[in-house]
Amino acid sequence: MSTVNIKSSHHKTQSHWGGVFAMTLCVFVLIASEFMPVSLLTPIARDLHVTEGLAGQGIAISGALAVITSLTISRIAGDLNRKYLLLGLTILMAVSAIIVALAASYSVYMLGRALIGIVIGGFWSMSAATAIRLVPQHKVTRALATFNGGNALATVVAAPLGSYLGATVGWRGAFLCLVPLAIVAFIWQCLSLPSMESDNARKPQGSVLGLFRVSIVSMGLLACGLFFMGQFSLFTYVRPFLENVTRVSASGLSWILLAIGAAGFIGTTFVSTFLNSRFYPTLILIPLLMSAIAGTLLLFGHSMWIVAVLLSLWGMLATSAPTGWWTWLARTLPEDAEAGGGLMVAVIQLSIALGSTVGGLIFDSLGWQSAFGLSGLLLLGAVVMTFHTSRLT
C-alpha cells in the first residue's frame, strides 16, 4: 500500500477558498447543532416527559452514529462525486434540526439526533481529503485551521446562544434557527465547491482498518487518542471544579468559560504558522504544556485568577490541537485521506467518550485531584507517542 507518500496526486495550484469558507460555515452549524442540547436539557426533558439524563443521551447517540458513519462512509459512498456527498450531508443537517424542533416524542427527538451524528461522522471524515482537493499542498494546514476555526467559534457560542434562544423563542425555536444557516451553507457550497470525483476506482476497497498495519499510522493515532482522552478526562469536569473547588460565582463561571472559548479561537487562528515552520515540535509541545497546566491546577485550584489564566491557556492549546492532527493526517496519508479521516474521527470520538467516562468515575470516587492527575499522565503519554511518531517520519 503506497500510503506514506507525501506527494499527493491532488497536488494542485488553484485555490478554492470560497469552498473552504463555505465548509467552515457548515462546520459552525454542525458543531452548534451537536452541542445545542447541552444548554437546553431542562426544557427538552420537561417537554418530552423524560429525565434530563435521557435528554442528554441525544448527545451520546450523535457521537455513536458519528463513529459508525466515519468508518463506513468511504465504502458506502463508493464512486459518488464528493461535492454531492457533502451537499447531501448539509441537507441532512437541516432535516435533523427540523425533526428535533418538531419532535412530539422522545423517540422522534432521538431520530433527529442520530441523523446529526451521521453528518458529523461523514463531514469530519472527509475534511482532510477535501482540504487537499481545495487548496495547494502548502496551504492545506491553513485550510484545516480555517475549518477548525468554525469548530472553535461554534464551541464558544453554542451553549450561550442556545440558552439565550431557549429563553426567547423556546428550545424548538432554537433548533429551527439552525435551518436557515444550513440552507445558506448548502447554497454557498453549491456555488463554490469544485467537482470532486471519487478516488475509489483506483484504490483497493476496505482499507480503513487496514491502515493500522502502517506503523506511523497506528503510532500517530494512538498519540492522538491519548491526547483526546487526556483533554476530556479533565475538561468535562471543569464546571464542577470551578463551582466546588475554586468557588467562582455564576457570572465568574460564565466569564471563565467564555475566556476558554475565546482563547481557543485565537489559538486556531495562529496555530498554522507554528505547524508550518516546526510541525512535530508544535505537536509535541501542546500536550506537554497542557500536562503542566493540569499539574499546576492541582497546586493552585483555589485561586480564581491563577485558575482563570491557566484554563484560558488550556483552551488556546486544546482547541488548536485538532488542526495539528488533521494536518498530520493530510501529510501522512494524502492518497488515503478519506479512509484515514474516517479512522481519525472514530479514534477521536471513542477517546472523548472513554476520557470523559473514566475521568467522571475517578472524579466521583477519588476526587478532582485524581481526575486531573490522570489527565496530566495521559497527556504525557501523548507527548511520548507523538515523539515516537516523529521518529518514524
PDB file of N, CA and C in Angstrom, residues 5 9 12 18 21 50 60 72 85 97 100 139 158 165 182 186 206 209 238 243 280 286 346 351 355 387:
ATOM      1  N   ASN A   5       3.110   8.596   1.608  1.00  0.00           N
ATOM      2  CA  ASN A   5       3.680   9.215   0.424  1.00  0.00           C
ATOM      3  C   ASN A   5       3.219  10.660   0.399  1.00  0.00           C
ATOM      4  N   SER A   9      -1.436  13.007  -5.492  1.00  0.00           N
ATOM      5  CA  SER A   9      -1.844  13.166  -6.878  1.00  0.00           C
ATOM      6  C   SER A   9      -2.784  14.350  -7.029  1.00  0.00           C
ATOM      7  N   LYS A  12      -2.073  20.544  -6.442  1.00  0.00           N
ATOM      8  CA  LYS A  12      -2.760  21.459  -7.342  1.00  0.00           C
ATOM      9  C   LYS A  12      -2.283  22.885  -7.096  1.00  0.00           C
ATOM     10  N   GLY A  18     -13.292  29.979  -1.462  1.00  0.00           N
ATOM     11  CA  GLY A  18     -14.747  30.108  -1.269  1.00  0.00           C
ATOM     12  C   GLY A  18     -15.324  28.805  -0.738  1.00  0.00           C
ATOM     13  N   PHE A  21     -14.370  28.373   2.957  1.00  0.00           N
ATOM     14  CA  PHE A  21     -15.195  29.177   3.865  1.00  0.00           C
ATOM     15  C   PHE A  21     -16.635  28.648   3.932  1.00  0.00           C
ATOM     16  N   VAL A  50     -39.312  13.260  29.810  1.00  0.00           N
ATOM     17  CA  VAL A  50     -38.244  12.315  30.157  1.00  0.00           C
ATOM     18  C   VAL A  50     -37.317  13.007  31.162  1.00  0.00           C
ATOM     19  N   ALA A  60     -25.045  11.577  23.270  1.00  0.00           N
ATOM     20  CA  ALA A  60     -24.366  10.277  23.176  1.00  0.00           C
ATOM     21  C   ALA A  60     -24.693   9.571  21.862  1.00  0.00           C
ATOM     22  N   THR A  72     -17.546   3.844   7.840  1.00  0.00           N
ATOM     23  CA  THR A  72     -18.195   3.186   6.701  1.00  0.00           C
ATOM     24  C   THR A  72     -18.475   4.097   5.506  1.00  0.00           C
ATOM     25  N   LEU A  85     -21.866  14.472  -2.208  1.00  0.00           N
ATOM     26  CA  LEU A  85     -21.932  13.829  -0.892  1.00  0.00           C
ATOM     27  C   LEU A  85     -21.968  14.888   0.212  1.00  0.00           C
ATOM     28  N   ALA A  97     -32.346  19.137  12.168  1.00  0.00           N
ATOM     29  CA  ALA A  97     -32.787  20.261  13.015  1.00  0.00           C
ATOM     30  C   ALA A  97     -34.317  20.381  12.992  1.00  0.00           C
ATOM     31  N   VAL A 100     -35.853  17.466  15.076  1.00  0.00           N
ATOM     32  CA  VAL A 100     -35.707  17.714  16.520  1.00  0.00           C
ATOM     33  C   VAL A 100     -36.684  18.807  16.971  1.00  0.00           C
ATOM     34  N   LYS A 139      -0.867  25.024   1.526  1.00  0.00           N
ATOM     35  CA  LYS A 139      -1.928  25.784   2.204  1.00  0.00           C
ATOM     36  C   LYS A 139      -2.950  24.879   2.892  1.00  0.00           C
ATOM     37  N   ALA A 158     -22.231  28.130  21.054  1.00  0.00           N
ATOM     38  CA  ALA A 158     -23.368  27.185  21.045  1.00  0.00           C
ATOM     39  C   ALA A 158     -24.148  27.192  22.360  1.00  0.00           C
ATOM     40  N   LEU A 165     -31.504  31.701  23.050  1.00  0.00           N
ATOM     41  CA  LEU A 165     -32.625  31.396  22.140  1.00  0.00           C
ATOM     42  C   LEU A 165     -33.701  30.593  22.861  1.00  0.00           C
ATOM     43  N   ALA A 182     -28.104  26.355   7.719  1.00  0.00           N
ATOM     44  CA  ALA A 182     -27.766  25.161   6.930  1.00  0.00           C
ATOM     45  C   ALA A 182     -28.087  25.387   5.449  1.00  0.00           C
ATOM     46  N   PHE A 186     -25.547  25.311   2.316  1.00  0.00           N
ATOM     47  CA  PHE A 186     -25.811  24.463   1.147  1.00  0.00           C
ATOM     48  C   PHE A 186     -25.631  25.260  -0.152  1.00  0.00           C
ATOM     49  N   GLY A 206     -11.969  -1.345   1.200  1.00  0.00           N
ATOM     50  CA  GLY A 206     -11.920  -1.969   2.523  1.00  0.00           C
ATOM     51  C   GLY A 206     -10.631  -1.766   3.260  1.00  0.00           C
ATOM     52  N   LEU A 209      -9.537  -0.078   8.242  1.00  0.00           N
ATOM     53  CA  LEU A 209      -8.841  -0.663   9.388  1.00  0.00           C
ATOM     54  C   LEU A 209      -7.467  -1.214   8.993  1.00  0.00           C
ATOM     55  N   VAL A 238     -14.652  20.582  34.266  1.00  0.00           N
ATOM     56  CA  VAL A 238     -14.202  21.936  34.610  1.00  0.00           C
ATOM     57  C   VAL A 238     -15.274  22.691  35.402  1.00  0.00           C
ATOM     58  N   GLU A 243     -16.943  25.393  40.366  1.00  0.00           N
ATOM     59  CA  GLU A 243     -18.003  25.709  41.342  1.00  0.00           C
ATOM     60  C   GLU A 243     -17.646  25.245  42.757  1.00  0.00           C
ATOM     61  N   TYR A 280       6.375  18.872  14.037  1.00  0.00           N
ATOM     62  CA  TYR A 280       6.353  17.927  15.165  1.00  0.00           C
ATOM     63  C   TYR A 280       6.666  18.576  16.519  1.00  0.00           C
ATOM     64  N   ILE A 286       2.231  20.976  22.573  1.00  0.00           N
ATOM     65  CA  ILE A 286       0.850  21.233  23.009  1.00  0.00           C
ATOM     66  C   ILE A 286       0.451  20.325  24.192  1.00  0.00           C
ATOM     67  N   ALA A 346     -13.219   8.239  14.261  1.00  0.00           N
ATOM     68  CA  ALA A 346     -13.588   7.153  15.176  1.00  0.00           C
ATOM     69  C   ALA A 346     -12.699   7.162  16.417  1.00  0.00           C
ATOM     70  N   SER A 351     -12.127   8.207  22.016  1.00  0.00           N
ATOM     71  CA  SER A 351     -11.221   8.713  23.063  1.00  0.00           C
ATOM     72  C   SER A 351     -11.918   9.736  23.946  1.00  0.00           C
ATOM     73  N   GLY A 355     -12.328   9.046  27.757  1.00  0.00           N
ATOM     74  CA  GLY A 355     -11.706  10.002  28.672  1.00  0.00           C
ATOM     75  C   GLY A 355     -12.720  10.605  29.624  1.00  0.00           C
ATOM     76  N   PHE A 387       6.319  11.866  19.977  1.00  0.00           N
ATOM     77  CA  PHE A 387       7.765  11.882  19.735  1.00  0.00           C
ATOM     78  C   PHE A 387       8.170  10.647  18.926  1.00  0.00           C
TER      79      PHE A 387
END
